[in-house]
JSON list of C-alpha atoms in Angstrom, two decimals:
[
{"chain": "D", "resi": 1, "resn": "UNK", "atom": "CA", "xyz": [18.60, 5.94, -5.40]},
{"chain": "D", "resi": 2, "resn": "UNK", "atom": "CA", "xyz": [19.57, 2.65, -3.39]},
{"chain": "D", "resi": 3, "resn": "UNK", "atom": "CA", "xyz": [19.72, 4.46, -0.04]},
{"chain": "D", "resi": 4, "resn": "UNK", "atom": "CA", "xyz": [16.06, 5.97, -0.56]},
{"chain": "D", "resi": 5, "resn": "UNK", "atom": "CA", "xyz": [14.46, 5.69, 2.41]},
{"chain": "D", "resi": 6, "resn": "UNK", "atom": "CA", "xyz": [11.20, 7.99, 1.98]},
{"chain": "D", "resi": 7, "resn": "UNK", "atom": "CA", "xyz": [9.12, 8.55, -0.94]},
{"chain": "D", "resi": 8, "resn": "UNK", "atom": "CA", "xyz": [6.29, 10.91, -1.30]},
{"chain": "D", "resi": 9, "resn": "UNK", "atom": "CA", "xyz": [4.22, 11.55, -4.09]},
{"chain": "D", "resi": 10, "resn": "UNK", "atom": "CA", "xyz": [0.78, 13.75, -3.62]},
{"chain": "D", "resi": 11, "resn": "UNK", "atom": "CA", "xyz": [-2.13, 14.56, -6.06]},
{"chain": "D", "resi": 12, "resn": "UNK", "atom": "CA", "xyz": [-1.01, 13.37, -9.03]},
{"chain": "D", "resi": 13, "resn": "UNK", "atom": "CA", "xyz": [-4.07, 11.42, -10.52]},
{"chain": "D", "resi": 14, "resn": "UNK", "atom": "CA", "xyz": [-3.64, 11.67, -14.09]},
{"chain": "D", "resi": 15, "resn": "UNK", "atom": "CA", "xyz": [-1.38, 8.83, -15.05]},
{"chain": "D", "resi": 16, "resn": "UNK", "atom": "CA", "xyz": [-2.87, 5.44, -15.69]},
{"chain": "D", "resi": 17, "resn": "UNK", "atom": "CA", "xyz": [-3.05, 2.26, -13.43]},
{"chain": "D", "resi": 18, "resn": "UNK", "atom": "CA", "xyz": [-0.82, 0.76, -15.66]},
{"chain": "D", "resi": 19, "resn": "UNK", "atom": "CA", "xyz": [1.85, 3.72, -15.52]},
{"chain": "D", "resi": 20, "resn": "UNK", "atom": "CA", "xyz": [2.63, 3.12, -12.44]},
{"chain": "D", "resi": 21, "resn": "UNK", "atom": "CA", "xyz": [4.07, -0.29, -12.78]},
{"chain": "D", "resi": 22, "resn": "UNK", "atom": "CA", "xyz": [7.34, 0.77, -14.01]},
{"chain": "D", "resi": 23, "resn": "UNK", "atom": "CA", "xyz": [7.60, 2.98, -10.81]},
{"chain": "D", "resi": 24, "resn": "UNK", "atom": "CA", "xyz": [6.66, 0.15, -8.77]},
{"chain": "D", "resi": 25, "resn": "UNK", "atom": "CA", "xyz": [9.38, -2.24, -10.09]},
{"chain": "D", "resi": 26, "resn": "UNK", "atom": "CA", "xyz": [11.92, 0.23, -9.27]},
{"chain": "D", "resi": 27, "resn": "UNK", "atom": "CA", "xyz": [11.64, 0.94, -5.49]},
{"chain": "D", "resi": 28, "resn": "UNK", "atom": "CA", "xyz": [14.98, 0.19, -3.58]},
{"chain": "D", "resi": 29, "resn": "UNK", "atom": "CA", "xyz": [14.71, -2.46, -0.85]},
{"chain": "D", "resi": 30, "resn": "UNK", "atom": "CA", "xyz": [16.01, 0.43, 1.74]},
{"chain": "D", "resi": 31, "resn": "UNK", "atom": "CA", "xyz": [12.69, 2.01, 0.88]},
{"chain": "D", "resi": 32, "resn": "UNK", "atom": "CA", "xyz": [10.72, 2.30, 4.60]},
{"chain": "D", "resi": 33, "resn": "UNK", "atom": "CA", "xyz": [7.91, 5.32, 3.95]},
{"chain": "D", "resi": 34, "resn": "UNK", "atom": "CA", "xyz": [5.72, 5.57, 1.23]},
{"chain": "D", "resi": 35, "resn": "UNK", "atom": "CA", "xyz": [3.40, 7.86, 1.01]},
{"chain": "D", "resi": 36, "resn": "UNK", "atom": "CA", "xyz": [0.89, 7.78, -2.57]},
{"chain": "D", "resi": 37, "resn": "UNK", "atom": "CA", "xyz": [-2.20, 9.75, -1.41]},
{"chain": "D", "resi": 38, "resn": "UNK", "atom": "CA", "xyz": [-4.21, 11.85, -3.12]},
{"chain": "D", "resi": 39, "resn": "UNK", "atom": "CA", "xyz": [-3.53, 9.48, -6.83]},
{"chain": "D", "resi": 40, "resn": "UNK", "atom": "CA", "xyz": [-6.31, 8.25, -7.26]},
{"chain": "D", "resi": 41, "resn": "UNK", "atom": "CA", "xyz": [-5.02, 4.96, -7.09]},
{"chain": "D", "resi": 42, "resn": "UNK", "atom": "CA", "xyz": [-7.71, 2.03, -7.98]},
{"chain": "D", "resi": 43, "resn": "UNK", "atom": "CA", "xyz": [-7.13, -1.63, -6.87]},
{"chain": "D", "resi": 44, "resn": "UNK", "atom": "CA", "xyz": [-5.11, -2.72, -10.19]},
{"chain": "D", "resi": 45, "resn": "UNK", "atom": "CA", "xyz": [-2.77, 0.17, -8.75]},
{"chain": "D", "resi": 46, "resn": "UNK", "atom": "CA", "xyz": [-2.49, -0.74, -5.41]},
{"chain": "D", "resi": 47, "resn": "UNK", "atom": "CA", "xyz": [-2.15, -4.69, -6.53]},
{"chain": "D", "resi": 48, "resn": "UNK", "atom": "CA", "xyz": [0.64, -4.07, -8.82]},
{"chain": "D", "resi": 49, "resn": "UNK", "atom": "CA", "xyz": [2.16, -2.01, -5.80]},
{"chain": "D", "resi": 50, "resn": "UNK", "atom": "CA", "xyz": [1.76, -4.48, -3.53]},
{"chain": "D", "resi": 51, "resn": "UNK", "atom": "CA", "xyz": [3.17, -7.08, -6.09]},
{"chain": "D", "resi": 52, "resn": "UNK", "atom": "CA", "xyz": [6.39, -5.34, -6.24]},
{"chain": "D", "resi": 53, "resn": "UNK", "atom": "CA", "xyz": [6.93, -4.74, -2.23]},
{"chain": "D", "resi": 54, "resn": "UNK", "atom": "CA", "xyz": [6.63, -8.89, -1.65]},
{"chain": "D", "resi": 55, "resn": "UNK", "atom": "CA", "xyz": [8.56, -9.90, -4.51]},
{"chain": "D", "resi": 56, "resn": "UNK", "atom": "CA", "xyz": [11.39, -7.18, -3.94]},
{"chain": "D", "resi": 57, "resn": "UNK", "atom": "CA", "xyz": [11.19, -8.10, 0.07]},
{"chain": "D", "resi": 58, "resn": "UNK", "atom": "CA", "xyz": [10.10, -4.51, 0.91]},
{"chain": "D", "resi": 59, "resn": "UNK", "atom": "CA", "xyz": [9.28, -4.13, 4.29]},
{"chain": "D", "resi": 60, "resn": "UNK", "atom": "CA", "xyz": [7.69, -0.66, 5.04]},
{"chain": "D", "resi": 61, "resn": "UNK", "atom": "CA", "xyz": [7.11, 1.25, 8.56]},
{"chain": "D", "resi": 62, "resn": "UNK", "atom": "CA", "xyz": [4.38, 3.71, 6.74]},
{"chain": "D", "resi": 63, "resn": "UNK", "atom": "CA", "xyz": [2.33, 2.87, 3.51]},
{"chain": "D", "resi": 64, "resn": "UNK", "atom": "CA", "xyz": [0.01, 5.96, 3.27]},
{"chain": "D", "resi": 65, "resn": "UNK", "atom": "CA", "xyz": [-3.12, 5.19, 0.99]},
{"chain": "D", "resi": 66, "resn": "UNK", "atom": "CA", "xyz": [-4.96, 8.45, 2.11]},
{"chain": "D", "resi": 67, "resn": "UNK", "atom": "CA", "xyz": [-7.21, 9.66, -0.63]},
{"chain": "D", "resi": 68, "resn": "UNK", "atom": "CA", "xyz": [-7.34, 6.74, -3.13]},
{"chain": "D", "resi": 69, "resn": "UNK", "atom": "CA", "xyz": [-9.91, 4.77, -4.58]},
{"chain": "D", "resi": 70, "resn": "UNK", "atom": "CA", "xyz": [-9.21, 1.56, -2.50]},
{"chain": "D", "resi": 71, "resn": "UNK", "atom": "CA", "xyz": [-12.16, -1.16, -2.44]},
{"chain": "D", "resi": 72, "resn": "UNK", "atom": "CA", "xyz": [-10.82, -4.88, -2.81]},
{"chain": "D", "resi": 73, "resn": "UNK", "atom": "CA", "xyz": [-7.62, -4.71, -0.70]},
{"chain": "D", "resi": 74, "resn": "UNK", "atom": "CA", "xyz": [-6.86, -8.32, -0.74]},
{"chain": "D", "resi": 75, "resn": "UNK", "atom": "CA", "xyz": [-3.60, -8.11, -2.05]},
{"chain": "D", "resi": 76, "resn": "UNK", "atom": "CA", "xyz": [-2.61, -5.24, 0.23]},
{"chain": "D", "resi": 77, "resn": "UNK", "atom": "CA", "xyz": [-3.62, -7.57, 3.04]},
{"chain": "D", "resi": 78, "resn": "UNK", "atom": "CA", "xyz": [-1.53, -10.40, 2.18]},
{"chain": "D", "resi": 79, "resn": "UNK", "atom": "CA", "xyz": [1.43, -8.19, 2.34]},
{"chain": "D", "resi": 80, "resn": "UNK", "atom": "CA", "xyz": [0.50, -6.60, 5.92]},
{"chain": "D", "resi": 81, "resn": "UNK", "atom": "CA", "xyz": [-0.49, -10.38, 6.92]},
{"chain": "D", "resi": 82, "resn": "UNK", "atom": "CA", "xyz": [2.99, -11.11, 6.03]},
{"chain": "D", "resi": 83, "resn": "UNK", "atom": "CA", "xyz": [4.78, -8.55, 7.99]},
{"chain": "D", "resi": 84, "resn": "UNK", "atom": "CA", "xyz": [5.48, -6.51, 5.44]},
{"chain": "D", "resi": 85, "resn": "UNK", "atom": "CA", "xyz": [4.14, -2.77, 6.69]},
{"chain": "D", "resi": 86, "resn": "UNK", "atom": "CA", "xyz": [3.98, -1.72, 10.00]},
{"chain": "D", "resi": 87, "resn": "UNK", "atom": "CA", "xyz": [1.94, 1.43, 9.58]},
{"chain": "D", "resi": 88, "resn": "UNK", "atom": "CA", "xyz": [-0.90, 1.77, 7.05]},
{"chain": "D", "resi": 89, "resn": "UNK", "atom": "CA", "xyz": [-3.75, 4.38, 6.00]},
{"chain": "D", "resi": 90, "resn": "UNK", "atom": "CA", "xyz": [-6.46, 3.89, 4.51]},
{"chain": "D", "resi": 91, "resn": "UNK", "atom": "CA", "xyz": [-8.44, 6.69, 5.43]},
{"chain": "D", "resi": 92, "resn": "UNK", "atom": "CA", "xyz": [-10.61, 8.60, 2.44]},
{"chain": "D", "resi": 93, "resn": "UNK", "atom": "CA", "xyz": [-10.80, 4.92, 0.34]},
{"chain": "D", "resi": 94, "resn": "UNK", "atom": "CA", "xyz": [-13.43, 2.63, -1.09]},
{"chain": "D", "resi": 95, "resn": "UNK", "atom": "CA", "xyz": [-13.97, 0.21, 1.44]},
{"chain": "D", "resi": 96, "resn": "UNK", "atom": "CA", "xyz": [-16.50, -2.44, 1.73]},
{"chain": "D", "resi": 97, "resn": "UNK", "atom": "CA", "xyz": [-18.18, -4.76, 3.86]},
{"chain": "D", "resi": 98, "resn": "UNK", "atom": "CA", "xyz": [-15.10, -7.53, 1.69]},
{"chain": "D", "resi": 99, "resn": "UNK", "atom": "CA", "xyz": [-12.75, -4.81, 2.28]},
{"chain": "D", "resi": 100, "resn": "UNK", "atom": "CA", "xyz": [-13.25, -4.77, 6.18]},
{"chain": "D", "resi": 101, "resn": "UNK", "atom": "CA", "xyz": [-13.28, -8.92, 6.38]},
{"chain": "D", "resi": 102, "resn": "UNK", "atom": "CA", "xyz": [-10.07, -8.63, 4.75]},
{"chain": "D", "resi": 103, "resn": "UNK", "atom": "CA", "xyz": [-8.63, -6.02, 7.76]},
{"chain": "D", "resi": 104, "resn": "UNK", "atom": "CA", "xyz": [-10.37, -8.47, 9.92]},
{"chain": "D", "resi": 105, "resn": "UNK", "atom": "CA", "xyz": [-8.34, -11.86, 8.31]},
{"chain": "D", "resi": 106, "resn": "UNK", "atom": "CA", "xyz": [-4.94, -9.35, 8.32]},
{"chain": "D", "resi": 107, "resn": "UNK", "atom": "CA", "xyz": [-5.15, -8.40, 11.49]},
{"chain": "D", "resi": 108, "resn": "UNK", "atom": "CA", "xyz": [-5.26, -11.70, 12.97]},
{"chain": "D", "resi": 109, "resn": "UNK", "atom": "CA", "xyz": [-2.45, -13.36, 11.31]},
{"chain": "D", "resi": 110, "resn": "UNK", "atom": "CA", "xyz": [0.00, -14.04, 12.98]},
{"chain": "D", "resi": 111, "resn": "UNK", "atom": "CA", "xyz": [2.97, -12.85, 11.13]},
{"chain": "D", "resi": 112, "resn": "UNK", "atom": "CA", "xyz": [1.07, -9.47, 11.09]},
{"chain": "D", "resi": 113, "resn": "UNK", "atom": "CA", "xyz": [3.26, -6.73, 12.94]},
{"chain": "D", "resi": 114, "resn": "UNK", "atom": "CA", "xyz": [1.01, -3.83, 12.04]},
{"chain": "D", "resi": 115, "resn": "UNK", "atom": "CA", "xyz": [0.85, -1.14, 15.19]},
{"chain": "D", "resi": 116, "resn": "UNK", "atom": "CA", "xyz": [-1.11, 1.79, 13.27]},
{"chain": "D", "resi": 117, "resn": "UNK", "atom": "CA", "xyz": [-4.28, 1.84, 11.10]},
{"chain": "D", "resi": 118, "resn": "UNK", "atom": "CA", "xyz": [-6.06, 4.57, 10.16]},
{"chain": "D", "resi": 119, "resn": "UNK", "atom": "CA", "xyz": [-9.08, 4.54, 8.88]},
{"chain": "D", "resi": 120, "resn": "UNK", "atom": "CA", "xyz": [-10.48, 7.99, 9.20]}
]
Protein backbone atom coordinates (compact mmCIF):
# COMPACT_ATOMS: atom_id res chain seq x y z
CA UNK A 1 0.00 0.00 0.00
CA UNK A 2 3.04 2.54 0.33
CA UNK A 3 3.20 3.20 -3.42
CA UNK A 4 -0.68 4.09 -3.56
CA UNK A 5 -1.00 6.81 -5.55
CA UNK A 6 -4.93 7.05 -6.28
CA UNK A 7 -7.74 6.29 -4.12
CA UNK A 8 -11.35 6.29 -4.99
CA UNK A 9 -14.15 5.55 -2.98
CA UNK A 10 -17.92 6.44 -4.33
CA UNK A 11 -21.41 6.28 -2.62
CA UNK A 12 -20.74 4.73 0.33
CA UNK A 13 -22.68 6.86 3.01
CA UNK A 14 -23.48 4.50 5.60
CA UNK A 15 -20.48 4.41 7.86
CA UNK A 16 -20.16 6.97 10.58
CA UNK A 17 -18.04 10.25 10.78
CA UNK A 18 -16.12 8.66 13.22
CA UNK A 19 -15.40 5.40 11.02
CA UNK A 20 -13.58 7.01 8.89
CA UNK A 21 -10.78 8.07 11.09
CA UNK A 22 -9.02 4.88 11.08
CA UNK A 23 -9.00 5.14 7.19
CA UNK A 24 -7.75 8.52 7.41
CA UNK A 25 -4.71 7.69 9.63
CA UNK A 26 -3.65 5.18 7.21
CA UNK A 27 -3.15 6.99 3.84
CA UNK A 28 0.49 6.56 2.46
CA UNK A 29 2.40 9.83 1.96
CA UNK A 30 2.74 8.75 -1.97
CA UNK A 31 -1.00 9.22 -1.92
CA UNK A 32 -1.68 12.21 -4.81
CA UNK A 33 -5.68 11.64 -5.86
CA UNK A 34 -8.37 11.24 -3.65
CA UNK A 35 -11.48 11.06 -4.65
CA UNK A 36 -14.51 10.59 -1.53
CA UNK A 37 -17.68 11.80 -3.32
CA UNK A 38 -20.88 10.74 -3.06
CA UNK A 39 -20.19 9.76 1.23
CA UNK A 40 -21.95 11.86 2.61
CA UNK A 41 -19.19 13.21 4.35
CA UNK A 42 -20.14 16.05 7.12
CA UNK A 43 -17.50 18.56 8.42
CA UNK A 44 -16.26 16.24 11.49
CA UNK A 45 -15.41 13.93 8.35
CA UNK A 46 -13.76 16.15 6.26
CA UNK A 47 -11.80 17.74 9.51
CA UNK A 48 -10.51 14.51 10.65
CA UNK A 49 -9.45 14.04 6.86
CA UNK A 50 -7.87 17.02 6.63
CA UNK A 51 -6.15 16.39 10.09
CA UNK A 52 -4.45 13.40 8.81
CA UNK A 53 -3.16 14.93 5.23
CA UNK A 54 -1.13 17.94 7.35
CA UNK A 55 0.12 15.88 10.02
CA UNK A 56 1.21 12.91 7.61
CA UNK A 57 2.66 15.79 5.05
CA UNK A 58 0.20 14.69 2.30
CA UNK A 59 0.32 16.78 -0.50
CA UNK A 60 -2.52 15.99 -3.04
CA UNK A 61 -2.95 17.10 -6.91
CA UNK A 62 -6.93 16.18 -6.70
CA UNK A 63 -9.10 16.09 -3.45
CA UNK A 64 -12.62 15.41 -4.91
CA UNK A 65 -15.44 16.42 -2.32
CA UNK A 66 -18.26 16.11 -5.01
CA UNK A 67 -21.49 15.15 -3.36
CA UNK A 68 -20.83 15.63 0.40
CA UNK A 69 -22.34 17.51 3.00
CA UNK A 70 -19.54 20.20 3.26
CA UNK A 71 -20.55 23.58 5.17
CA UNK A 72 -17.69 24.88 7.61
CA UNK A 73 -14.55 24.09 5.51
CA UNK A 74 -12.12 25.83 7.67
CA UNK A 75 -9.95 23.12 8.24
CA UNK A 76 -9.95 22.05 4.59
CA UNK A 77 -8.79 25.59 3.92
CA UNK A 78 -5.90 25.64 6.11
CA UNK A 79 -4.57 22.69 4.33
CA UNK A 80 -5.10 24.22 0.64
CA UNK A 81 -3.70 27.63 2.27
CA UNK A 82 -0.76 25.60 3.05
CA UNK A 83 -0.03 24.08 -0.24
CA UNK A 84 -1.24 21.04 0.44
CA UNK A 85 -3.86 20.22 -2.68
CA UNK A 86 -3.56 21.49 -5.90
CA UNK A 87 -6.94 20.52 -7.29
CA UNK A 88 -10.15 20.55 -5.22
CA UNK A 89 -14.09 20.02 -5.70
CA UNK A 90 -16.48 21.06 -3.95
CA UNK A 91 -19.23 20.99 -6.18
CA UNK A 92 -22.83 19.44 -4.77
CA UNK A 93 -21.72 20.63 -0.86
CA UNK A 94 -23.11 22.75 1.93
CA UNK A 95 -21.60 25.92 1.48
CA UNK A 96 -22.22 29.14 3.13
CA UNK A 97 -21.81 32.68 3.05
CA UNK A 98 -18.52 31.41 6.13
CA UNK A 99 -17.82 28.73 3.76
CA UNK A 100 -17.12 31.13 0.73
CA UNK A 101 -14.99 33.78 3.11
CA UNK A 102 -13.00 30.87 3.89
CA UNK A 103 -12.28 30.11 -0.22
CA UNK A 104 -11.83 33.78 -0.24
CA UNK A 105 -8.93 33.80 2.89
CA UNK A 106 -7.43 30.33 1.00
CA UNK A 107 -7.18 31.61 -2.06
CA UNK A 108 -5.17 34.49 -1.19
CA UNK A 109 -2.52 32.98 0.84
CA UNK A 110 0.30 32.90 -0.31
CA UNK A 111 1.58 29.45 0.11
CA UNK A 112 -1.69 28.48 -1.73
CA UNK A 113 -0.76 26.56 -5.07
CA UNK A 114 -4.32 25.59 -5.92
CA UNK A 115 -4.91 25.78 -10.01
CA UNK A 116 -8.54 24.08 -10.09
CA UNK A 117 -11.77 24.67 -8.09
CA UNK A 118 -14.87 23.51 -8.84
CA UNK A 119 -17.68 24.56 -7.51
CA UNK A 120 -20.47 23.45 -9.72
Amino acid sequence: VRSLQSLTILRCPGPSSDAWSPLWQGLPQSLTHLNISENSLNDHAVAALCGALRSRAIHLASLNLHGNRCKDIQRLADLVSRGQVEMLNLSENTLNDKSIQQLCEMLTAPSCRLVNLSLD
